[in-house]
Amino acid sequence: MDGAIGIIGGMGPLATELFYKMVTTHTAVQSDQEHVRMILLSDTSMPDRTAAIINGDSQRIREQMLQDALFLQDSGCRALAVTCNTAHFFIDSIENALDIPVIHMIRETALEMSVLYPEGKIGVMATQGTIETGLYQQALSACGLKPYIPKTSIQKEIMYQIYERIKAGKFYDAERFRLIEEDFRNAGCDCVLLACTELSVIREQEHLNNWFADPMEILAKKVILFAGKEYKE
């Protein structure tokens, strides 16, 4: 499939399903043939990214991520995207080994936020792995923005929503989610990034307002535009 966009997904599967829906829904078309051509590799065998980062055991994921990326490159894809925020820690270490560009969710999100909220305070709601890598903190700071990371008790609540609710195939816990939202609002955030694709699922379930920005939706937009298609709201 020469010219297709390669997608490494499956981390988790519900989020990857939602990403495909986002690309399909937001592409302006009049026929099936006008949609974005994609090869979606749902690699559900990928070990947990947060656990690997916390335990300092990243080599296996790095090798598997590279294998997936090379498979998509060798399949004729002209660009690569990954539907997992934490996985970008590993993508950053293999990007130079590829001959095709990576449509980078974290960098693209930071750029988008800098346009919408110049010098703003941006909350980062993410896995512990993503927080510890500093991926979003660095990208946002590089764009002149002020990242806000929640306190430890709230971070535990975020991990509960991600791992014990969405990844476990359950609906999110609305009452406990309000505690998370309250922390970010009290911190004076101009916007909060749902910087884990499981949180994108919560946004879909609850129809959260635009104070919550979804990096996966931004990635979908960038994939559509990279493919030379028209993005529709």
XYZ file of C-alpha atoms in Angstrom:
233
model
C 0.000 0.000 0.000
C 2.399 2.656 -1.218
C 1.513 6.092 0.097
C -0.484 4.863 3.086
C 0.013 6.182 6.613
C 1.277 3.498 8.998
C -0.354 3.401 12.435
C 1.094 1.506 15.398
C -1.873 0.891 17.692
C -3.275 -1.653 20.102
C -2.040 0.255 23.184
C -4.930 -0.019 24.087
C -7.358 -1.411 21.529
C -10.327 0.816 22.462
C -8.225 3.913 21.952
C -7.009 2.656 18.578
C -10.599 2.005 17.524
C -11.462 5.569 18.546
C -8.496 6.961 16.578
C -9.678 5.240 13.397
C -13.143 6.690 13.993
C -11.639 10.173 14.456
C -9.737 10.018 11.172
C -12.781 8.682 9.328
C -15.232 11.167 10.844
C -13.055 14.247 10.324
C -11.981 13.598 6.733
C -14.032 15.596 4.238
C -15.028 13.074 1.548
C -17.780 12.214 -0.898
C -16.854 8.559 -1.411
C -15.041 5.640 0.242
C -12.102 6.112 -2.104
C -11.377 9.619 -0.796
C -10.612 8.482 2.765
C -7.085 8.321 4.190
C -5.234 5.148 3.222
C -3.847 3.565 6.386
C -2.205 0.360 7.501
C -3.169 -0.095 11.137
C -0.962 -2.494 13.086
C -2.725 -3.297 16.351
C 0.172 -4.693 18.379
C -1.617 -5.775 21.532
C 1.426 -7.852 22.517
C 3.415 -4.693 23.289
C 4.460 -4.781 26.975
C 3.127 -2.085 29.281
C 5.024 1.114 28.540
C 4.631 2.747 31.941
C 5.851 -0.364 33.789
C 8.898 -0.570 31.514
C 9.813 3.077 32.098
C 9.378 2.878 35.867
C 11.328 -0.403 36.092
C 14.076 0.732 33.731
C 13.350 -2.178 31.370
C 12.865 -0.419 28.039
C 14.947 -2.479 25.621
C 12.289 -5.051 24.696
C 9.705 -2.377 23.886
C 12.229 -0.336 21.924
C 13.094 -3.384 19.803
C 9.448 -4.339 19.266
C 8.494 -0.772 18.394
C 11.309 -0.622 15.856
C 10.222 -3.949 14.367
C 6.653 -2.655 13.979
C 7.840 0.629 12.466
C 10.115 -1.129 9.953
C 7.291 -3.501 9.000
C 5.067 -0.530 8.153
C 7.896 1.242 6.352
C 8.670 -1.877 4.308
C 4.952 -2.190 3.509
C 5.160 1.069 1.571
C 3.932 3.539 4.193
C 5.151 7.100 3.707
C 4.726 8.233 7.309
C 4.195 6.727 10.742
C 1.934 7.612 13.666
C 1.551 5.971 17.082
C -1.704 6.022 19.052
C -0.096 5.880 22.500
C 1.341 8.873 24.334
C 3.765 6.961 26.556
C 5.063 5.003 23.553
C 6.591 8.212 22.196
C 9.395 7.777 24.735
C 10.449 4.740 22.710
C 9.600 6.260 19.330
C 11.985 9.132 20.082
C 14.821 6.600 20.440
C 14.148 4.812 17.127
C 13.016 7.730 14.949
C 16.492 8.179 13.442
C 16.523 4.530 12.323
C 13.557 5.130 9.989
C 13.492 6.472 6.455
C 9.953 7.834 6.820
C 8.800 10.702 9.059
C 6.929 10.254 12.318
C 3.784 12.355 12.759
C 4.626 13.021 16.401
C 1.594 13.337 18.659
C 3.363 15.103 21.514
C 5.236 17.684 19.436
C 2.159 18.404 17.330
C 0.033 18.841 20.462
C 2.485 21.299 22.013
C 2.514 23.356 18.815
C -1.287 23.371 18.681
C -1.503 24.516 22.323
C 1.006 27.319 21.706
C -1.319 28.703 19.010
C -4.488 28.369 21.081
C -3.055 29.414 24.473
C 0.141 31.477 23.981
C 2.227 31.386 27.184
C -0.687 29.536 28.823
C -0.719 27.064 31.697
C -1.422 23.596 30.330
C -2.349 20.678 32.574
C -0.977 17.240 31.741
C -3.251 14.327 32.606
C -1.229 11.215 31.740
C 0.194 7.892 32.899
C 2.954 7.898 35.490
C 5.300 6.712 32.740
C 4.560 9.709 30.538
C 4.938 12.071 33.495
C 8.295 10.563 34.524
C 9.758 10.858 31.033
C 8.940 14.572 30.944
C 7.783 14.214 27.336
C 4.986 16.753 27.566
C 6.734 19.019 30.054
C 9.676 19.434 27.666
C 7.552 19.857 24.533
C 5.229 22.409 26.153
C 8.090 24.380 27.712
C 9.876 24.476 24.340
C 6.762 26.184 22.936
C 6.684 28.832 25.666
C 3.927 27.155 27.680
C 3.770 26.353 31.407
C 3.067 22.650 32.067
C 1.177 21.695 35.225
C 1.638 18.236 36.755
C -0.917 17.162 39.413
C -0.003 16.220 42.956
C 0.674 12.571 43.865
C -2.811 11.787 45.214
C -4.440 13.071 42.018
C -1.924 11.215 39.846
C -3.019 7.995 41.581
C -6.624 8.815 40.677
C -5.619 9.290 37.044
C -3.853 5.916 37.010
C -6.977 4.344 38.544
C -9.139 5.674 35.707
C -6.673 4.464 33.064
C -5.751 1.023 34.382
C -8.595 -0.094 36.632
C -11.417 1.336 34.546
C -10.759 1.815 30.806
C -7.975 -0.740 30.257
C -10.032 -3.206 32.317
C -12.960 -2.742 29.922
C -15.059 -0.749 32.396
C -16.811 2.614 32.162
C -14.889 5.429 33.824
C -15.656 6.455 37.423
C -17.374 9.831 37.034
C -17.400 10.729 40.733
C -13.667 10.139 41.174
C -12.911 11.851 37.862
C -14.410 15.045 39.282
C -11.636 15.067 41.927
C -9.083 15.100 39.124
C -10.828 17.891 37.261
C -11.083 19.957 40.450
C -7.313 19.797 40.974
C -6.559 21.102 37.479
C -9.166 23.852 37.740
C -7.851 24.965 41.134
C -4.368 25.144 39.611
C -5.637 27.699 37.089
C -4.981 25.650 33.961
C -6.072 27.246 30.698
C -6.475 23.785 29.221
C -5.902 20.167 30.225
C -4.348 17.596 27.915
C -5.886 14.129 28.012
C -2.387 12.815 27.428
C -3.224 9.126 27.537
C -5.347 7.541 24.854
C -7.494 5.799 27.483
C -8.447 9.285 28.634
C -9.530 9.961 25.047
C -12.029 7.137 25.557
C -13.360 8.917 28.672
C -13.756 12.114 26.648
C -15.816 10.157 24.135
C -17.930 8.530 26.857
C -18.631 11.749 28.734
C -18.524 14.284 25.856
C -16.102 16.454 27.826
C -15.930 20.113 26.813
C -13.058 21.811 24.981
C -11.248 22.698 28.213
C -10.014 19.129 27.843
C -7.813 18.883 24.753
C -7.241 15.476 23.180
C -3.765 14.836 21.713
C -5.117 11.819 19.841
C -7.648 14.037 18.088
C -4.837 16.427 17.199
C -2.884 13.464 15.834
C -5.883 12.414 13.746
C -6.049 15.939 12.303
C -2.336 15.909 11.435
C -2.642 12.475 9.782
C -5.534 13.726 7.638
C -3.614 16.835 6.579
C -0.389 14.899 5.944
C -2.356 12.592 3.661
C -3.385 15.642 1.621
C -7.022 15.480 2.696
C -9.324 18.167 3.996
C -10.020 18.191 7.736
C -13.589 18.942 8.821
C -14.690 19.837 12.350
